[in-house]
Amino acid sequence: MATVIEPRPLADLEQDALARIEAEMARRARGLKPWTPTEYVTEIEKVHVRYNHRRQWLRTHEQETTA
């Protein structure tokens, strides 16, 4: 029997993605090729852009899902 799971808010998913980048930054800091500050900021920006695109897509397709 399958259990229905409520989808998590995009803000929570975005924060999880940012936490994964923080963890990757810490992991790489202990390795041979740590991220530069520029690489770190670039990864953070990628997450924000991806979630902003998703929010925009959801706003533009909102009427179709409520019909």
Coordinates of C-alpha atoms in Angstrom, one line a residue:
M1 CA 0.0 0.0 0.0
A2 CA 1.5 3.3 -1.1
T3 CA 1.7 6.2 1.2
V4 CA 0.9 9.7 -0.1
I5 CA 3.7 12.2 0.7
E6 CA 3.1 15.9 0.6
P7 CA 5.5 17.7 -1.7
R8 CA 8.0 19.9 0.1
P9 CA 8.0 23.6 -0.5
L10 CA 10.5 24.9 -3.1
A11 CA 12.2 27.1 -0.4
D12 CA 12.9 24.0 1.6
L13 CA 14.3 22.2 -1.4
E14 CA 16.4 25.2 -2.3
Q15 CA 17.9 25.3 1.3
D16 CA 18.7 21.6 1.0
A17 CA 20.5 22.2 -2.2
L18 CA 22.5 25.1 -0.6
A19 CA 23.4 22.8 2.3
R20 CA 24.7 20.2 -0.1
I21 CA 26.9 22.9 -1.7
E22 CA 28.2 23.8 1.8
A23 CA 29.0 20.1 2.5
E24 CA 30.7 19.8 -0.9
M25 CA 32.8 23.0 -0.1
A26 CA 33.8 21.5 3.2
R27 CA 34.7 18.1 1.7
R28 CA 36.7 19.7 -1.1
A29 CA 38.5 22.0 1.4
R30 CA 40.1 18.8 2.8
G31 CA 41.1 17.5 -0.6
L32 CA 43.7 18.3 -3.2
K33 CA 41.7 20.8 -5.2
P34 CA 39.5 23.0 -3.0
W35 CA 37.0 25.4 -4.5
T36 CA 38.0 29.0 -4.9
P37 CA 35.6 31.6 -3.5
T38 CA 34.6 32.3 -7.1
E39 CA 33.7 28.7 -7.8
Y40 CA 31.8 28.5 -4.5
V41 CA 29.7 31.6 -5.4
T42 CA 29.1 30.3 -8.9
E43 CA 27.7 27.1 -7.5
I44 CA 25.4 29.0 -5.1
E45 CA 24.2 31.2 -8.0
K46 CA 23.4 28.1 -10.1
V47 CA 21.1 26.9 -7.3
H48 CA 19.3 30.2 -7.0
V49 CA 18.9 30.5 -10.8
R50 CA 17.5 26.9 -11.1
Y51 CA 14.9 27.5 -8.4
N52 CA 14.0 30.9 -9.7
H53 CA 13.4 29.3 -13.1
R54 CA 11.2 26.7 -11.5
R55 CA 9.2 29.3 -9.6
Q56 CA 8.6 31.2 -12.8
W57 CA 7.6 28.1 -14.6
L58 CA 5.1 27.2 -11.9
R59 CA 3.7 30.7 -12.0
T60 CA 3.1 30.6 -15.7
H61 CA 1.6 27.2 -15.6
E62 CA -0.6 27.7 -12.6
Q63 CA -3.8 28.1 -14.5
E64 CA -3.3 24.7 -16.3
T65 CA -2.9 22.8 -13.0
T66 CA -6.0 24.3 -11.4
A67 CA -8.3 23.6 -14.3

